[in-house]
Amino acid sequence: MPALLLTVLYGAALTVAAVVALVSGELGPLWGLTLFSAAAEGVTATGQNLFLLVLAGLSWSWGIWQILRGPPAGPPPPRDPDALRLRLALYASAATTFLLHLTASMWADTTVLDSAVMCVLVVLFMRVLGRGRPYMRGAGLLGYGGFTVIGVLGLLGRPVPEGVELVCGLAGLVWTVLVLRAQGSDDRWGTATVAYGVAALVTPLVLVLTALPFAGGEGAAEALGAVSGVLMMIWLARSAHDLAAPRRRPAPEATLEA
């Protein structure tokens, strides 16, 4: 019910802001509600701007519903300390991902926090999935551990060697692919959760191509980035929800009577 209430309230505010933008040409309310920042000076309401901002707003609405509604009702699975820690780390990672969008600028300290939480997530995923995947742990720690170091160097004003960010990005991408593959073969995670993870992985590539017609538009990159970020947060939150969902128990075998 709280998730439904917040979704309805945000949807109503989004509708009002969109109508204001259509009637008066004032983008400020809609811009702040979807991109969480002040509208660029001199920006005017156009069909392109309205479409992208409303698209971002609809993504946030769906994200609020998917993230805040929690796990399905029913008897909880057997208590597992490692699974509980992973759930907490998944929720924390979803929160730091939202924080990156809320700040409206990629602050180095926020990026360091997000990368550090992802490092913890890498370790906890290994405990839940099994310890026989050293390549998965290596890719995750190289990617997100590297981004943490890069963020710290940025805070200290130290230069980062060329090509390091690309290596860390590729390593993080490999880790995500391996985690999604492991989730797909593990009945603790549902098909929809894995689908959201795949969408979060593929959407940035698709958005790069679809954003070409919007190149140069005010807020285009931010709005399309919000869509990708929401999908990532939904995957993280649903991965946590599924760990607390009731387990599917096999039906008892029928017995033959004499």
Short mmCIF file of C-alpha atoms in Angstrom, two decimals:
data_model
loop_
_atom_site.label_atom_id
_atom_site.label_comp_id
_atom_site.label_asym_id
_atom_site.label_seq_id
_atom_site.Cartn_x
_atom_site.Cartn_y
_atom_site.Cartn_z
CA MET A 1 0.00 0.00 0.00
CA PRO A 2 2.76 2.59 0.76
CA ALA A 3 4.38 1.79 -2.61
CA LEU A 4 1.03 2.22 -4.39
CA LEU A 5 0.36 5.50 -2.58
CA LEU A 6 3.76 6.97 -3.45
CA THR A 7 3.44 5.81 -7.05
CA VAL A 8 0.04 7.49 -7.39
CA LEU A 9 1.28 10.70 -5.76
CA TYR A 10 4.34 10.87 -8.01
CA GLY A 11 2.22 10.09 -11.07
CA ALA A 12 -0.23 12.86 -10.17
CA ALA A 13 2.60 15.36 -9.67
CA LEU A 14 4.14 14.26 -12.98
CA THR A 15 0.82 14.78 -14.77
CA VAL A 16 0.38 18.28 -13.31
CA ALA A 17 3.95 19.25 -14.22
CA ALA A 18 3.49 17.95 -17.78
CA VAL A 19 0.24 19.92 -18.19
CA VAL A 20 1.94 23.07 -16.87
CA ALA A 21 4.74 22.59 -19.39
CA LEU A 22 2.26 22.12 -22.23
CA VAL A 23 0.11 25.10 -21.31
CA SER A 24 2.68 27.65 -20.18
CA GLY A 25 5.93 26.34 -21.65
CA GLU A 26 7.48 26.31 -18.15
CA LEU A 27 9.75 23.27 -17.86
CA GLY A 28 11.02 23.93 -14.34
CA PRO A 29 8.59 21.69 -12.38
CA LEU A 30 8.78 18.82 -14.86
CA TRP A 31 12.57 19.08 -15.12
CA GLY A 32 13.05 19.05 -11.35
CA LEU A 33 10.59 16.19 -10.87
CA THR A 34 12.30 13.91 -13.41
CA LEU A 35 15.96 14.96 -13.47
CA PHE A 36 16.17 16.27 -9.87
CA SER A 37 17.98 19.44 -10.90
CA ALA A 38 17.19 22.98 -11.97
CA ALA A 39 16.32 23.48 -15.62
CA ALA A 40 19.07 24.90 -17.78
CA GLU A 41 18.83 28.66 -18.24
CA GLY A 42 16.99 29.65 -21.38
CA VAL A 43 15.69 26.17 -22.16
CA THR A 44 12.31 26.15 -23.86
CA ALA A 45 9.57 23.53 -23.94
CA THR A 46 9.65 21.53 -27.16
CA GLY A 47 8.09 18.26 -28.20
CA GLN A 48 11.46 16.56 -27.82
CA ASN A 49 12.04 17.89 -24.31
CA LEU A 50 8.56 16.98 -23.16
CA PHE A 51 8.79 13.47 -24.59
CA LEU A 52 12.14 12.73 -22.92
CA LEU A 53 11.16 14.21 -19.56
CA VAL A 54 7.84 12.38 -19.48
CA LEU A 55 9.65 9.16 -20.44
CA ALA A 56 12.03 9.63 -17.52
CA GLY A 57 9.10 10.40 -15.23
CA LEU A 58 7.21 7.26 -16.25
CA SER A 59 10.38 5.27 -15.56
CA TRP A 60 10.62 6.73 -12.07
CA SER A 61 6.94 5.93 -11.44
CA TRP A 62 7.43 2.30 -12.39
CA GLY A 63 10.64 2.17 -10.37
CA ILE A 64 8.89 3.45 -7.23
CA TRP A 65 6.28 0.69 -7.54
CA GLN A 66 8.76 -2.10 -8.25
CA ILE A 67 11.28 -1.09 -5.57
CA LEU A 68 9.08 -0.11 -2.63
CA ARG A 69 6.44 -2.83 -2.79
CA GLY A 70 8.81 -5.35 -1.18
CA PRO A 71 8.89 -9.14 -1.45
CA PRO A 72 5.72 -11.19 -2.03
CA ALA A 73 3.65 -12.13 0.99
CA GLY A 74 3.87 -15.61 2.39
CA PRO A 75 5.96 -17.74 4.70
CA PRO A 76 9.59 -16.60 4.54
CA PRO A 77 12.33 -18.99 3.43
CA PRO A 78 14.67 -20.58 5.99
CA ARG A 79 16.88 -17.99 7.66
CA ASP A 80 20.23 -17.61 5.92
CA PRO A 81 22.66 -15.00 7.33
CA ASP A 82 24.55 -14.69 4.04
CA ALA A 83 21.32 -14.13 2.11
CA LEU A 84 20.24 -11.50 4.64
CA ARG A 85 23.53 -9.63 4.28
CA LEU A 86 23.23 -9.78 0.50
CA ARG A 87 19.69 -8.39 0.67
CA LEU A 88 20.89 -5.44 2.75
CA ALA A 89 23.77 -4.80 0.35
CA LEU A 90 21.41 -4.95 -2.65
CA TYR A 91 19.08 -2.39 -1.08
CA ALA A 92 22.07 -0.19 -0.18
CA SER A 93 23.34 -0.39 -3.75
CA ALA A 94 19.91 0.60 -5.11
CA ALA A 95 19.91 3.56 -2.71
CA THR A 96 23.38 4.76 -3.75
CA THR A 97 22.43 4.39 -7.42
CA PHE A 98 19.46 6.66 -6.75
CA LEU A 99 21.77 9.05 -4.90
CA LEU A 100 23.87 9.43 -8.05
CA HIS A 101 20.78 10.69 -9.89
CA LEU A 102 19.55 12.77 -6.97
CA THR A 103 22.76 14.79 -6.83
CA ALA A 104 22.26 15.63 -10.54
CA SER A 105 26.04 15.69 -10.96
CA MET A 106 28.52 12.85 -10.64
CA TRP A 107 30.20 13.94 -7.44
CA ALA A 108 33.37 12.00 -6.79
CA ASP A 109 32.42 11.21 -3.17
CA THR A 110 29.05 9.81 -4.25
CA THR A 111 30.71 7.70 -6.92
CA VAL A 112 33.19 6.35 -4.38
CA LEU A 113 30.35 5.38 -2.06
CA ASP A 114 28.46 3.60 -4.84
CA SER A 115 31.55 1.71 -6.01
CA ALA A 116 32.46 0.70 -2.45
CA VAL A 117 28.97 -0.69 -1.86
CA MET A 118 29.23 -2.63 -5.12
CA CYS A 119 32.53 -4.15 -3.92
CA VAL A 120 30.72 -5.45 -0.84
CA LEU A 121 27.97 -6.73 -3.11
CA VAL A 122 30.52 -8.69 -5.18
CA VAL A 123 31.82 -10.49 -2.09
CA LEU A 124 28.36 -11.26 -0.68
CA PHE A 125 27.08 -12.55 -4.02
CA MET A 126 29.91 -15.08 -4.00
CA ARG A 127 28.88 -16.35 -0.56
CA VAL A 128 25.30 -16.89 -1.69
CA LEU A 129 26.00 -18.25 -5.17
CA GLY A 130 28.91 -20.43 -4.11
CA ARG A 131 32.65 -20.07 -3.83
CA GLY A 132 33.50 -21.94 -7.02
CA ARG A 133 33.49 -18.86 -9.26
CA PRO A 134 36.84 -17.11 -8.75
CA TYR A 135 36.63 -15.50 -12.20
CA MET A 136 33.38 -13.80 -11.18
CA ARG A 137 34.89 -12.45 -7.97
CA GLY A 138 37.99 -11.28 -9.82
CA ALA A 139 36.01 -9.40 -12.45
CA GLY A 140 33.80 -7.73 -9.86
CA LEU A 141 36.62 -6.65 -7.58
CA LEU A 142 38.71 -5.43 -10.51
CA GLY A 143 35.80 -3.39 -11.88
CA TYR A 144 34.26 -1.85 -8.80
CA GLY A 145 37.42 -1.88 -6.70
CA GLY A 146 39.11 -0.03 -9.55
CA PHE A 147 36.33 2.55 -9.73
CA THR A 148 36.62 3.05 -5.96
CA VAL A 149 40.34 3.76 -6.30
CA ILE A 150 39.67 6.08 -9.24
CA GLY A 151 37.13 7.99 -7.16
CA VAL A 152 39.56 8.33 -4.25
CA LEU A 153 42.28 9.58 -6.60
CA GLY A 154 39.80 12.12 -7.95
CA LEU A 155 39.09 13.36 -4.43
CA LEU A 156 42.83 13.73 -3.82
CA GLY A 157 43.36 15.49 -7.14
CA ARG A 158 45.63 12.76 -8.45
CA PRO A 159 45.68 11.82 -12.15
CA VAL A 160 44.30 8.48 -13.34
CA PRO A 161 46.33 6.52 -15.91
CA GLU A 162 44.76 6.46 -19.33
CA GLY A 163 42.74 3.36 -20.11
CA VAL A 164 42.16 2.34 -16.49
CA GLU A 165 38.52 3.42 -16.50
CA LEU A 166 37.86 1.41 -19.66
CA VAL A 167 39.39 -1.73 -18.11
CA CYS A 168 37.32 -1.28 -14.93
CA GLY A 169 34.17 -0.69 -16.95
CA LEU A 170 34.68 -3.86 -18.99
CA ALA A 171 35.40 -5.86 -15.84
CA GLY A 172 32.21 -4.57 -14.22
CA LEU A 173 30.27 -5.47 -17.36
CA VAL A 174 31.67 -9.03 -17.31
CA TRP A 175 30.74 -9.40 -13.63
CA THR A 176 27.16 -8.29 -14.31
CA VAL A 177 26.82 -10.77 -17.17
CA LEU A 178 28.13 -13.61 -14.99
CA VAL A 179 25.81 -12.71 -12.11
CA LEU A 180 22.79 -12.62 -14.42
CA ARG A 181 23.76 -16.00 -15.82
CA ALA A 182 24.05 -17.41 -12.30
CA GLN A 183 20.71 -15.90 -11.27
CA GLY A 184 19.03 -17.41 -14.32
CA SER A 185 19.98 -20.92 -13.19
CA ASP A 186 19.11 -20.34 -9.52
CA ASP A 187 15.46 -20.79 -8.49
CA ARG A 188 15.80 -18.18 -5.75
CA TRP A 189 15.52 -15.46 -8.41
CA GLY A 190 12.53 -15.09 -10.71
CA THR A 191 12.56 -14.73 -14.46
CA ALA A 192 11.27 -11.15 -14.28
CA THR A 193 14.16 -10.14 -12.02
CA VAL A 194 16.72 -11.54 -14.44
CA ALA A 195 14.89 -9.84 -17.32
CA TYR A 196 15.20 -6.46 -15.58
CA GLY A 197 18.92 -7.12 -15.11
CA VAL A 198 19.36 -7.92 -18.79
CA ALA A 199 17.38 -4.80 -19.70
CA ALA A 200 19.60 -2.68 -17.42
CA LEU A 201 22.64 -4.17 -19.16
CA VAL A 202 21.39 -3.70 -22.72
CA THR A 203 19.48 -0.43 -22.39
CA PRO A 204 22.56 1.88 -22.27
CA LEU A 205 23.71 0.47 -25.63
CA VAL A 206 20.24 0.85 -27.10
CA LEU A 207 19.92 4.38 -25.72
CA VAL A 208 23.20 5.40 -27.33
CA LEU A 209 21.71 4.51 -30.70
CA THR A 210 18.24 5.91 -30.04
CA ALA A 211 19.70 9.12 -28.61
CA LEU A 212 21.28 10.06 -31.94
CA PRO A 213 18.09 11.84 -33.15
CA PHE A 214 18.06 13.79 -29.86
CA ALA A 215 21.73 14.78 -29.99
CA GLY A 216 22.21 18.32 -28.78
CA GLY A 217 18.82 18.47 -27.06
CA GLU A 218 18.71 19.96 -23.57
CA GLY A 219 18.49 17.23 -20.94
CA ALA A 220 18.50 14.38 -23.49
CA ALA A 221 21.46 12.54 -21.98
CA GLU A 222 20.16 13.01 -18.43
CA ALA A 223 16.65 11.79 -19.27
CA LEU A 224 17.85 8.70 -21.13
CA GLY A 225 20.37 8.02 -18.37
CA ALA A 226 17.53 8.11 -15.84
CA VAL A 227 15.73 5.32 -17.71
CA SER A 228 18.84 3.13 -17.58
CA GLY A 229 19.43 3.95 -13.91
CA VAL A 230 15.88 3.05 -12.94
CA LEU A 231 16.20 -0.36 -14.60
CA MET A 232 19.40 -1.01 -12.65
CA MET A 233 17.74 -0.04 -9.37
CA ILE A 234 14.76 -2.28 -10.12
CA TRP A 235 17.10 -5.22 -10.77
CA LEU A 236 18.98 -4.62 -7.51
CA ALA A 237 15.80 -4.22 -5.44
CA ARG A 238 14.00 -7.19 -7.02
CA SER A 239 17.10 -9.35 -6.48
CA ALA A 240 16.78 -8.50 -2.78
CA HIS A 241 12.99 -9.05 -2.78
CA ASP A 242 13.36 -12.51 -4.32
CA LEU A 243 15.72 -13.65 -1.58
CA ALA A 244 12.91 -13.08 0.94
CA ALA A 245 10.12 -14.51 -1.24
CA PRO A 246 8.36 -17.74 -0.25
CA ARG A 247 10.10 -20.78 -1.69
CA ARG A 248 8.29 -22.98 -4.18
CA ARG A 249 8.01 -26.40 -2.59
CA PRO A 250 7.60 -29.47 -4.83
CA ALA A 251 4.22 -31.15 -4.71
CA PRO A 252 4.14 -34.40 -2.68
CA GLU A 253 4.34 -37.52 -4.77
CA ALA A 254 1.12 -39.47 -5.20
CA THR A 255 1.05 -42.91 -3.63
CA LEU A 256 -0.62 -45.96 -5.11
CA GLU A 257 -3.22 -47.70 -2.98
CA ALA A 258 -3.59 -51.43 -3.03
#
